[in-house]
Coordinates of C-alpha atoms in Angstrom, one line a residue:
X30 CA 0.0 0.0 0.0
X31 CA 1.5 3.3 -1.0
X32 CA 1.7 6.4 1.4
X33 CA 0.2 9.7 0.6
X34 CA 2.4 12.8 0.4
X35 CA 1.2 14.0 3.9
X36 CA 2.1 10.7 5.5
X37 CA 5.5 10.7 4.0
X38 CA 6.1 14.3 5.3
X39 CA 4.9 13.3 8.8
X40 CA 7.1 10.3 8.9
X41 CA 4.4 7.8 9.4
X42 CA 4.8 4.2 8.2
X43 CA 2.5 1.3 7.6
X44 CA 3.0 -2.4 7.8
X45 CA 2.6 -2.8 4.1
X46 CA 5.1 -0.3 3.1
X47 CA 8.3 -1.4 1.6
X48 CA 10.9 0.3 -0.3
X49 CA 12.1 -0.6 -3.7
X50 CA 15.6 -1.4 -2.3
X51 CA 14.0 -3.9 0.1
X52 CA 12.1 -5.5 -2.7
X53 CA 15.3 -5.9 -4.8
X54 CA 17.1 -7.4 -1.8
X55 CA 14.3 -9.9 -1.2
X56 CA 14.3 -10.8 -4.9
X57 CA 18.0 -11.5 -4.8
X58 CA 17.5 -13.7 -1.7
X59 CA 14.7 -15.6 -3.5
X60 CA 16.9 -16.1 -6.5
X61 CA 19.7 -17.5 -4.4
X62 CA 17.3 -19.9 -2.7
X63 CA 15.9 -21.1 -6.0
X64 CA 19.5 -21.6 -7.3
X65 CA 20.4 -23.7 -4.3
X66 CA 17.2 -25.8 -4.6
X67 CA 17.9 -26.3 -8.3
X68 CA 21.5 -27.5 -7.5
X69 CA 20.2 -29.9 -4.9
X70 CA 17.4 -31.3 -7.0
X71 CA 18.1 -34.7 -8.7
X72 CA 19.0 -34.3 -12.4
X73 CA 16.6 -35.8 -15.1
X74 CA 17.6 -38.1 -18.0
X75 CA 20.0 -36.5 -20.4
X76 CA 18.8 -35.9 -23.9
X77 CA 21.2 -37.5 -26.5
X78 CA 22.2 -35.1 -29.3
X79 CA 21.0 -36.0 -32.7
X80 CA 23.2 -38.4 -34.7
X81 CA 24.9 -36.9 -37.8
X82 CA 24.6 -39.4 -40.6
X83 CA 27.3 -39.6 -43.4
X84 CA 26.6 -37.5 -46.5
X85 CA 25.7 -39.7 -49.4
X86 CA 26.4 -37.3 -52.1
X87 CA 22.8 -36.5 -53.0
X88 CA 20.0 -34.5 -51.4
X89 CA 16.5 -33.6 -52.2
X90 CA 16.1 -30.2 -53.5
X91 CA 12.5 -29.0 -53.4
X92 CA 13.3 -25.6 -54.8
X93 CA 12.9 -24.4 -58.4
X94 CA 16.1 -26.0 -59.5
X95 CA 15.0 -29.4 -58.0
X96 CA 11.7 -29.2 -59.9
X97 CA 13.5 -28.5 -63.2
X98 CA 15.9 -31.4 -62.6
X99 CA 13.1 -33.8 -61.9
X100 CA 11.2 -32.7 -65.0
X101 CA 14.3 -33.3 -67.2
X102 CA 14.8 -36.7 -65.7
X103 CA 11.2 -37.6 -66.4
X104 CA 11.4 -36.5 -70.0
X105 CA 14.6 -38.5 -70.5
X106 CA 13.0 -41.7 -69.2
X107 CA 10.0 -41.1 -71.3
X108 CA 12.1 -40.7 -74.5
X109 CA 14.1 -43.9 -73.8
X110 CA 10.8 -45.8 -73.2
X111 CA 9.4 -44.5 -76.5
X112 CA 12.6 -45.4 -78.4
X113 CA 12.6 -49.0 -76.9
X114 CA 8.9 -49.4 -77.9
X115 CA 9.8 -48.3 -81.5
X116 CA 12.7 -50.8 -81.7
X117 CA 10.4 -53.7 -80.5
X118 CA 7.8 -52.7 -83.1
X119 CA 10.3 -52.7 -85.9
X120 CA 11.7 -56.1 -84.9
X121 CA 8.2 -57.6 -84.8
X122 CA 7.4 -56.1 -88.2
X123 CA 10.7 -57.5 -89.7
X124 CA 9.9 -61.0 -88.2
X125 CA 6.4 -61.0 -89.7
X126 CA 7.8 -59.9 -93.0
X127 CA 10.3 -62.8 -93.1
X128 CA 7.8 -65.5 -92.1
X129 CA 5.1 -64.6 -94.4
X130 CA 5.3 -66.1 -97.9
X131 CA 3.1 -65.1 -100.8
X132 CA 1.7 -67.2 -103.6
X133 CA 4.2 -65.7 -106.0
X134 CA 7.1 -66.8 -103.8
X135 CA 5.8 -70.4 -103.8
X136 CA 5.4 -70.3 -107.6
X137 CA 8.9 -68.9 -108.1
X138 CA 10.5 -71.6 -105.9
X139 CA 8.5 -74.3 -107.7
X140 CA 9.8 -73.1 -111.1
X141 CA 13.4 -73.1 -109.8
X142 CA 13.0 -76.7 -108.5
X143 CA 11.7 -77.7 -111.9
X144 CA 14.6 -76.1 -113.7
X145 CA 17.0 -77.8 -111.3
X146 CA 15.5 -81.2 -112.0
X147 CA 15.6 -80.6 -115.7
X148 CA 19.3 -79.7 -115.4
X149 CA 19.9 -83.0 -113.6
X150 CA 18.1 -85.0 -116.2
X151 CA 20.2 -83.4 -118.9
X152 CA 23.5 -84.5 -117.6
X153 CA 26.0 -85.7 -120.2
X154 CA 25.8 -89.4 -120.9
X155 CA 29.5 -89.5 -121.5
X156 CA 30.2 -88.2 -118.0
X157 CA 28.0 -90.8 -116.4
X158 CA 29.7 -93.5 -118.5
X159 CA 33.1 -92.3 -117.4
X160 CA 32.1 -92.1 -113.8
X161 CA 30.8 -95.7 -114.0
X162 CA 34.0 -97.0 -115.5
X163 CA 36.0 -95.2 -112.8
X164 CA 34.0 -96.8 -110.1
X165 CA 34.5 -100.3 -111.6
X166 CA 38.2 -99.7 -111.7
X167 CA 38.2 -98.7 -108.1
X168 CA 36.4 -101.9 -107.2
X169 CA 38.9 -103.9 -109.2
X170 CA 41.8 -102.4 -107.3
X171 CA 40.1 -102.9 -104.0
X172 CA 39.5 -106.6 -104.8
X173 CA 42.9 -107.0 -106.2
X174 CA 44.4 -106.9 -102.7
X175 CA 42.3 -109.9 -101.7
X176 CA 43.7 -113.3 -102.9
X177 CA 41.5 -115.4 -105.2
X178 CA 41.0 -119.2 -104.7
X179 CA 38.1 -120.5 -106.7
X180 CA 38.5 -124.2 -105.6
X181 CA 38.4 -126.4 -102.6
X182 CA 41.8 -127.0 -101.1
X183 CA 42.7 -130.4 -99.5
X184 CA 44.3 -130.1 -96.1
X185 CA 46.5 -132.4 -94.0
X186 CA 47.4 -132.5 -90.4
X187 CA 50.7 -131.0 -91.3
X188 CA 49.5 -127.9 -93.2
X189 CA 46.1 -127.4 -91.4
X190 CA 47.3 -124.6 -89.1
X191 CA 49.5 -122.9 -91.6
X192 CA 46.8 -122.7 -94.3
X193 CA 44.6 -120.9 -91.8
X194 CA 47.1 -118.6 -90.1
X195 CA 48.9 -117.4 -93.2
X196 CA 45.9 -115.8 -94.9
X197 CA 45.2 -112.0 -94.7
X198 CA 42.8 -110.8 -92.0
X199 CA 40.0 -110.1 -94.5
X200 CA 40.0 -113.6 -95.9
X201 CA 37.3 -116.0 -94.6
X202 CA 38.5 -119.7 -94.3
X203 CA 35.8 -122.4 -94.3
X204 CA 37.0 -125.9 -93.5
X205 CA 34.9 -129.0 -94.0
X206 CA 35.7 -132.0 -91.8
X207 CA 34.2 -135.0 -93.5
X208 CA 33.9 -138.8 -93.5
X209 CA 34.2 -140.5 -96.9
X210 CA 31.6 -143.1 -96.0
X211 CA 28.9 -140.6 -95.1
X212 CA 26.4 -139.5 -97.8
X213 CA 25.9 -136.0 -96.3
X214 CA 29.7 -135.4 -96.3
X215 CA 29.9 -136.3 -100.0
X216 CA 27.0 -133.9 -100.8
X217 CA 28.7 -131.2 -98.8
X218 CA 32.0 -131.6 -100.8
X219 CA 30.0 -131.1 -104.0
X220 CA 28.2 -128.0 -102.7
X221 CA 31.5 -126.4 -101.5
X222 CA 33.0 -127.0 -105.0
X223 CA 30.2 -124.9 -106.5
X224 CA 30.4 -122.2 -103.8
X225 CA 34.2 -121.9 -104.2
X226 CA 33.7 -120.9 -107.9
X227 CA 31.0 -118.4 -107.0
X228 CA 32.9 -116.9 -104.0
X229 CA 36.5 -116.8 -105.1
X230 CA 37.6 -114.6 -102.2
X231 CA 36.5 -117.2 -99.7
X232 CA 39.0 -120.0 -99.0
X233 CA 37.1 -123.3 -99.0
X234 CA 39.1 -126.3 -97.6
X235 CA 38.4 -129.9 -96.6
X236 CA 40.1 -132.4 -94.4
X237 CA 39.0 -136.0 -93.5
X238 CA 38.2 -136.8 -89.9
X239 CA 40.7 -139.6 -90.0
X240 CA 43.5 -137.3 -91.2
X241 CA 42.6 -134.7 -88.5
X242 CA 42.8 -137.5 -85.8
X243 CA 39.1 -137.1 -84.8
X244 CA 37.5 -139.5 -82.4
X245 CA 35.2 -142.3 -83.5
X246 CA 32.3 -140.5 -81.7
X247 CA 32.9 -137.4 -83.7
X248 CA 33.0 -139.3 -87.0
X249 CA 29.7 -140.9 -86.2
X250 CA 27.9 -137.9 -84.7
X251 CA 29.8 -134.7 -85.7
X252 CA 30.1 -134.8 -89.5
X253 CA 29.6 -133.1 -91.8
X254 CA 31.1 -130.2 -89.8
X255 CA 32.1 -126.7 -91.0
X256 CA 34.7 -124.7 -89.1
X257 CA 34.9 -121.0 -90.1
X258 CA 38.1 -118.9 -89.4
X259 CA 38.9 -115.3 -89.9
X260 CA 42.1 -113.5 -89.0
X261 CA 43.3 -116.8 -87.5
X262 CA 40.4 -117.1 -85.0
X263 CA 37.5 -119.5 -85.0
X264 CA 34.3 -117.6 -85.6
X265 CA 31.9 -120.5 -86.5
X266 CA 31.6 -124.1 -85.4
X267 CA 28.8 -125.9 -87.3
X268 CA 28.5 -129.6 -86.4
X269 CA 26.4 -132.5 -87.7
X270 CA 24.8 -130.5 -90.5
X271 CA 23.0 -133.6 -91.7
X272 CA 20.3 -132.6 -89.1
X273 CA 19.9 -129.3 -90.9
X274 CA 20.0 -130.5 -94.5
X275 CA 19.6 -134.2 -94.5
X276 CA 21.7 -136.6 -96.6
X277 CA 21.0 -135.0 -100.0
X278 CA 21.0 -131.2 -100.5
X279 CA 22.1 -128.5 -102.9
X280 CA 24.6 -125.7 -103.0
X281 CA 21.9 -123.1 -102.7
X282 CA 20.9 -124.6 -99.3
X283 CA 24.4 -124.4 -97.9
X284 CA 24.8 -120.9 -99.4
X285 CA 21.6 -119.6 -97.7
X286 CA 22.6 -121.2 -94.4
X287 CA 26.1 -119.7 -94.4
X288 CA 24.7 -116.3 -95.6
X289 CA 22.2 -116.2 -92.7
X290 CA 25.1 -116.7 -90.2
X291 CA 27.1 -113.9 -91.9
X292 CA 30.0 -116.2 -93.1
X293 CA 29.8 -115.2 -96.8
X294 CA 30.5 -111.8 -98.3
X295 CA 27.7 -109.9 -99.9
X296 CA 27.3 -110.4 -103.6
X297 CA 26.9 -106.7 -104.0
X298 CA 30.6 -106.3 -103.2
X299 CA 31.6 -108.7 -106.0
X300 CA 32.1 -107.4 -109.6
X301 CA 29.7 -109.8 -111.4
X302 CA 28.3 -109.9 -114.9
X303 CA 24.5 -110.2 -115.4
X304 CA 22.5 -110.8 -118.5
X305 CA 20.7 -107.6 -119.5
X306 CA 17.5 -109.4 -120.4
X307 CA 17.2 -112.1 -117.7
X308 CA 19.4 -110.6 -114.9
X309 CA 21.1 -114.0 -114.6
X310 CA 24.6 -114.1 -113.1
X311 CA 27.0 -115.3 -115.7
X312 CA 30.5 -114.9 -114.2
X313 CA 32.7 -112.9 -111.9
X314 CA 34.4 -109.9 -113.5
X315 CA 38.0 -110.6 -114.3
X316 CA 40.9 -108.2 -113.9
X317 CA 41.2 -107.7 -117.6
X318 CA 39.3 -104.9 -119.3
X319 CA 35.9 -106.0 -120.6
X320 CA 34.7 -104.8 -124.0
X321 CA 32.2 -102.0 -123.8
X322 CA 30.1 -103.7 -126.6
X323 CA 29.3 -106.6 -124.3
X324 CA 25.6 -107.6 -123.9
X325 CA 26.0 -108.0 -120.2
X326 CA 25.6 -105.4 -117.3
X327 CA 28.4 -105.0 -114.8
X328 CA 27.3 -104.6 -111.1

């Protein structure tokens, strides 16, 4: 409460009067007390400072320059996408162009094929004849390295192994073990004589069971027997063939039997002469030159 001017002149005081200096002193005391209380009060949890992340080299710019940059990037991506679509469209158009054929293309290709076939049919006959003679000569040279036999060779116990082992690896040796008193053996000898002339590159031989020192049981139950050798090794052992053919048979029967087992060379590999009209085999082509005016075809 403030004093009036009269009271101040008379020196009167009231309980509520205080000077400004007293107020300032009390304020200082209050501040000191508050400071002491704050120092004695328990401290709260400390706030961690924000972490500073490492600069990655880019930042988002939302200003005018950032907007312009984003617009340019958008236009670039749009241009690339447009160019890629155009390339795909051109590739698809090219593919469809290559796979589509018109009727004119088919007609042109058909005409070209016809012209090619006509050109093949008009090959020079002299060239074909020359080629044929050259192939025959090549066959002759190839067969010239294989020895020719053309007959049945008699073997003994002394030359049996030598006659088999001395031959070239490509020569097939067929040995007939026979008994003179057996009808089937006599028929087999006659058949082998015919086959020897028809297959001159096959070495047909025969040896009696007595000369080969065979047992009595073999002579009674094993003959006629054919042993087939090639390159010195036994590749066929055909026993008691009378069960297969009987006591009387022909060369064609033996030929078919041996051919089925793969013991005879193919006739296609032999240079033979056939009659042009009947196709009958007349003879095996010799090494000498045949006359071109012959009435026979050479296979």
